Amino acid sequence: MARCLIVDDSSVIRKVAKRILASAEMMVTEAASGQEALDLSAHDMADIIIIDSSLPDMDSSDVVRRLMALPAEFKPYILLCLAELDLGAIMRAKRAGAQGYMLKPFTRAQLLEQFREFQTAA
C-alpha cells in the first residue's frame, strides 16, 4: 500500500485531497504544519508528500530539506503545492529535493495526474 502525507494548514485542502486519494491502494495522512510533518515522517516516511508552499511555522523549502535529511530506507517523492505560480519558491523547493509542483485549487484529474507521474518515476 502506498502512503501519502498531505501537509497544509488548510483543513479544507487536506480533506479534499484525502477524499480524492484515499483508497484501498493509498493510505493518506495529514499534517497541519511543517513540524508536524517532520514528526510524522521521522517515524514513518510516506512515499509521496504534498507540501503547501506557505506553511505557518516554517518555509516549505526548509521542510523539504529536513525531510530529505531524515534517515529512511528511501526518499519520498515531494510535490510543492502553490496558490499562485512562484518560480522562486519552486526552484528553492527543487534545490531542497522536491521533484515537482502543482497549483491549487486543484481538480481531481490534476491531483491524480501527479500520482500517475509518481508511479512512472518510481
Short mmCIF file of C-alpha atoms in Angstrom, two decimals, residues 8-98:
data_model
loop_
_atom_site.label_atom_id
_atom_site.label_comp_id
_atom_site.label_asym_id
_atom_site.label_seq_id
_atom_site.Cartn_x
_atom_site.Cartn_y
_atom_site.Cartn_z
CA ASP A 8 -1.25 22.09 4.54
CA ASP A 9 -2.55 24.46 7.20
CA SER A 10 -5.97 24.45 5.48
CA SER A 11 -8.16 21.64 6.76
CA VAL A 12 -10.32 22.05 3.63
CA ILE A 13 -7.39 21.39 1.27
CA ARG A 14 -6.30 18.38 3.36
CA LYS A 15 -9.85 16.98 3.43
CA VAL A 16 -10.38 17.41 -0.34
CA ALA A 17 -7.02 15.83 -1.21
CA LYS A 18 -7.60 12.96 1.22
CA ARG A 19 -11.05 12.30 -0.20
CA ILE A 20 -9.61 12.18 -3.74
CA LEU A 21 -6.61 9.98 -2.90
CA ALA A 22 -7.70 7.62 -0.13
CA SER A 23 -8.37 4.13 -1.44
CA ALA A 24 -7.51 0.50 -0.84
CA GLU A 25 -4.17 1.20 -2.58
CA MET A 26 -3.38 4.53 -0.86
CA MET A 27 -3.22 5.41 2.83
CA VAL A 28 -3.39 9.18 3.35
CA THR A 29 -2.25 11.02 6.48
CA GLU A 30 -2.39 14.73 7.22
CA ALA A 31 -0.22 17.37 8.87
CA ALA A 32 -1.20 21.00 9.54
CA SER A 33 2.37 22.30 9.91
CA GLY A 34 5.92 21.65 8.82
CA GLN A 35 6.91 20.45 12.28
CA GLU A 36 4.00 18.01 12.41
CA ALA A 37 5.08 16.65 9.00
CA LEU A 38 8.65 16.20 10.24
CA ASP A 39 7.46 14.46 13.41
CA LEU A 40 5.23 12.06 11.46
CA SER A 41 7.92 11.38 8.86
CA ALA A 42 10.57 10.63 11.49
CA HIS A 43 8.51 7.60 12.49
CA ASP A 44 7.03 6.56 9.14
CA MET A 45 8.17 8.17 5.88
CA ALA A 46 5.43 8.48 3.26
CA ASP A 47 6.04 7.51 -0.36
CA ILE A 48 4.73 10.86 -1.60
CA ILE A 49 4.41 14.13 0.28
CA ILE A 50 2.42 17.16 -0.86
CA ILE A 51 3.63 20.32 0.90
CA ASP A 52 1.87 23.68 0.91
CA SER A 53 4.21 26.48 -0.14
CA SER A 54 3.07 28.76 2.68
CA LEU A 55 3.12 26.86 5.94
CA PRO A 56 2.53 28.81 9.16
CA ASP A 57 5.59 27.59 11.05
CA MET A 58 8.46 27.25 8.57
CA ASP A 59 9.49 27.79 4.98
CA SER A 60 8.40 24.94 2.70
CA SER A 61 11.92 24.53 1.25
CA ASP A 62 13.24 24.04 4.81
CA VAL A 63 10.63 21.34 5.36
CA VAL A 64 11.67 19.63 2.12
CA ARG A 65 15.36 19.83 3.04
CA ARG A 66 14.73 18.43 6.52
CA LEU A 67 12.51 15.63 5.17
CA MET A 68 15.20 14.62 2.69
CA ALA A 69 17.79 14.58 5.50
CA LEU A 70 15.78 12.20 7.70
CA PRO A 71 17.23 8.70 7.91
CA ALA A 72 14.92 6.47 5.87
CA GLU A 73 15.36 3.49 3.60
CA PHE A 74 14.00 5.55 0.69
CA LYS A 75 13.48 9.20 -0.12
CA PRO A 76 9.92 10.43 -0.67
CA TYR A 77 8.56 11.94 -3.88
CA ILE A 78 7.78 15.52 -2.84
CA LEU A 79 5.39 17.94 -4.55
CA LEU A 80 5.12 21.60 -3.68
CA CYS A 81 1.56 22.92 -3.73
CA LEU A 82 1.19 26.64 -4.54
CA ALA A 83 -1.75 29.06 -4.61
CA GLU A 84 -0.05 31.01 -7.41
CA LEU A 85 2.91 30.41 -9.67
CA ASP A 86 6.08 31.43 -7.79
CA LEU A 87 9.21 30.37 -9.68
CA GLY A 88 11.48 31.34 -6.77
CA ALA A 89 9.60 29.08 -4.35
CA ILE A 90 9.54 26.25 -6.90
CA MET A 91 13.30 26.50 -7.53
CA ARG A 92 14.11 26.65 -3.78
CA ALA A 93 11.96 23.57 -3.17
CA LYS A 94 13.54 21.70 -6.10
CA ARG A 95 17.06 22.53 -4.88
CA ALA A 96 16.00 21.20 -1.46
CA GLY A 97 14.83 17.91 -3.01
CA ALA A 98 11.25 18.34 -4.27
#
